[in-house]
Tab-separated table of C-alpha atoms in Angstrom:
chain	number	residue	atom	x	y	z
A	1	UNK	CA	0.000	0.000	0.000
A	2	UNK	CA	1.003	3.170	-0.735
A	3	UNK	CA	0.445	6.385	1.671
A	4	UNK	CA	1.845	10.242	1.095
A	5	UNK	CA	2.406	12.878	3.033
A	6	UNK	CA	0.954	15.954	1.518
A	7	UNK	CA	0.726	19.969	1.931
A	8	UNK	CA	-1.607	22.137	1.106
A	9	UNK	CA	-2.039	25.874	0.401
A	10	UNK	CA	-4.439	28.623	-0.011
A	11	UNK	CA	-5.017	30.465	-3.081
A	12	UNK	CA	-2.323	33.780	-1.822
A	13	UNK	CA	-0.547	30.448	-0.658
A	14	UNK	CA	0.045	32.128	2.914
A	15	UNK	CA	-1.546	29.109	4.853
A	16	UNK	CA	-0.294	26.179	4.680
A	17	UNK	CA	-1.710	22.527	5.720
A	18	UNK	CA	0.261	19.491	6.451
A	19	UNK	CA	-1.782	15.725	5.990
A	20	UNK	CA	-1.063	12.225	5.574
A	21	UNK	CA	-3.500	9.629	3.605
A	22	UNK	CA	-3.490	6.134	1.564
A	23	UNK	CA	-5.256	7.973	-1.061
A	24	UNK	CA	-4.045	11.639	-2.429
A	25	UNK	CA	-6.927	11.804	-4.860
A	26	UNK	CA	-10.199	11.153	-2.248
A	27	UNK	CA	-8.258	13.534	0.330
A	28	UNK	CA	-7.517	15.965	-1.563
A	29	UNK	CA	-10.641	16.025	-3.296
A	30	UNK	CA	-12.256	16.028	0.348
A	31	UNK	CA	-10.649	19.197	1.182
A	32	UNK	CA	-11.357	20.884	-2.073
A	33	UNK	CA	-14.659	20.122	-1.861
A	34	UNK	CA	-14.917	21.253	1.731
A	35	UNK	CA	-16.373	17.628	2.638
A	36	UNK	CA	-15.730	18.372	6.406
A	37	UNK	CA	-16.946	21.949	6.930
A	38	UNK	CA	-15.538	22.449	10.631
A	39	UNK	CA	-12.003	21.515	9.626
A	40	UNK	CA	-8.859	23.665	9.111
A	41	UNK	CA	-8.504	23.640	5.817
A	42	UNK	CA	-12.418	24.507	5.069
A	43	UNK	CA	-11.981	27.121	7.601
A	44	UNK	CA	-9.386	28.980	5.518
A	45	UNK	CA	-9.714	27.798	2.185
A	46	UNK	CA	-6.502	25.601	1.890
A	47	UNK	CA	-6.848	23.915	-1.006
A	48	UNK	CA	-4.037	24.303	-3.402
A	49	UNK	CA	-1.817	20.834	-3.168
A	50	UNK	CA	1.981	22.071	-3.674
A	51	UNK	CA	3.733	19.427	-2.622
A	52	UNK	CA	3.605	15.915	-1.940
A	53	UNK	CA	5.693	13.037	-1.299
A	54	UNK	CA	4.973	8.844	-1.250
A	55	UNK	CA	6.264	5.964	0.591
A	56	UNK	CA	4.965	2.416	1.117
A	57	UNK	CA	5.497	2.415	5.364
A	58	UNK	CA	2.991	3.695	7.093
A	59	UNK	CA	4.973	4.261	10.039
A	60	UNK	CA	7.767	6.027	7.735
A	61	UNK	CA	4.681	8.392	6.310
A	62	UNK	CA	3.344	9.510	9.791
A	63	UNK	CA	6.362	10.461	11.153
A	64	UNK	CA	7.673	12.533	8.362
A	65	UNK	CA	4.104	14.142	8.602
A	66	UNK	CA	4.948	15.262	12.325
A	67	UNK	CA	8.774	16.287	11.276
A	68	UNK	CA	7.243	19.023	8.548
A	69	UNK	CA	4.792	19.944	10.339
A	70	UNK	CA	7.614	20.971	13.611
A	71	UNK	CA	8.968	22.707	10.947
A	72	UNK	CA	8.889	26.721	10.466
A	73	UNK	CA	7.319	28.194	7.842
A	74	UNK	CA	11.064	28.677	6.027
A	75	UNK	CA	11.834	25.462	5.794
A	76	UNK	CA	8.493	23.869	4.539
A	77	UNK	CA	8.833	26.841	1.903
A	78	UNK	CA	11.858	25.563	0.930
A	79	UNK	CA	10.817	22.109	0.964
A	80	UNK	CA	8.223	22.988	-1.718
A	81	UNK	CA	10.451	25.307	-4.045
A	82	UNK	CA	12.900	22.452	-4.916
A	83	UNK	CA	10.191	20.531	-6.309
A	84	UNK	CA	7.271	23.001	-7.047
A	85	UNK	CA	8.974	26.373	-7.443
A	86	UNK	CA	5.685	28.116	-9.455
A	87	UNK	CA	3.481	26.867	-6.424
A	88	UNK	CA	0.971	25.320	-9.018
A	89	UNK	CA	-1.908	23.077	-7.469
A	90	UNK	CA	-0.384	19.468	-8.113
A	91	UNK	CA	-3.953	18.083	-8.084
A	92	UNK	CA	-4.453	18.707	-11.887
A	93	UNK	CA	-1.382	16.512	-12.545
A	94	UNK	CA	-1.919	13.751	-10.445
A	95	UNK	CA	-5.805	13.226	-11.953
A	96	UNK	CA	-4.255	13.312	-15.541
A	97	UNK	CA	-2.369	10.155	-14.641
């Protein structure tokens, strides 16, 4: 099985969301779609997916979750640029296949 750790940003991309799931597409679609109207990312419209890595241990995925998400806001930045350095939402790549 496959899980990813994922981030998330709003449209001016100054709010940024940290997740883990088994399947990008559904969660990302959930918060796009504002599926869970009390949550975080419904609360401030984070919705953008600009970066996102994959792994096949779960216990591998969770804990890099928890190590970005320690991180400041610098270093997650960074993290981003060297893979995504126009910000673009991801999500229209990864339902292209």
């Amino acid at each position: 099985m496959k899980y990813y750790v994922y981030i998330l940003a709003n449209k001016h991309c100054t709010v940024l969301y940290t997740g883990v799931t088994s399947d990008l597409l559904r969660r990302i679609y959930e918060h796009k779609n504002h599926l869970d109207k009390n949550s975080f990312t419904a609360k401030y419209n984070v919705t953008k997916l600009v970066y996102f890595e994959e792994t096949s241990d779960v216990k591998a995925a969770l804990e890099r979750e928890k190590q970005i998400k320690s991180w400041k806001r610098e270093r997650k930045t960074s993290l981003i640029m060297d893979k995504n350095p126009r910000w673009v939402d991801l999500y229209n790549e990864i339902t292209r296949g």
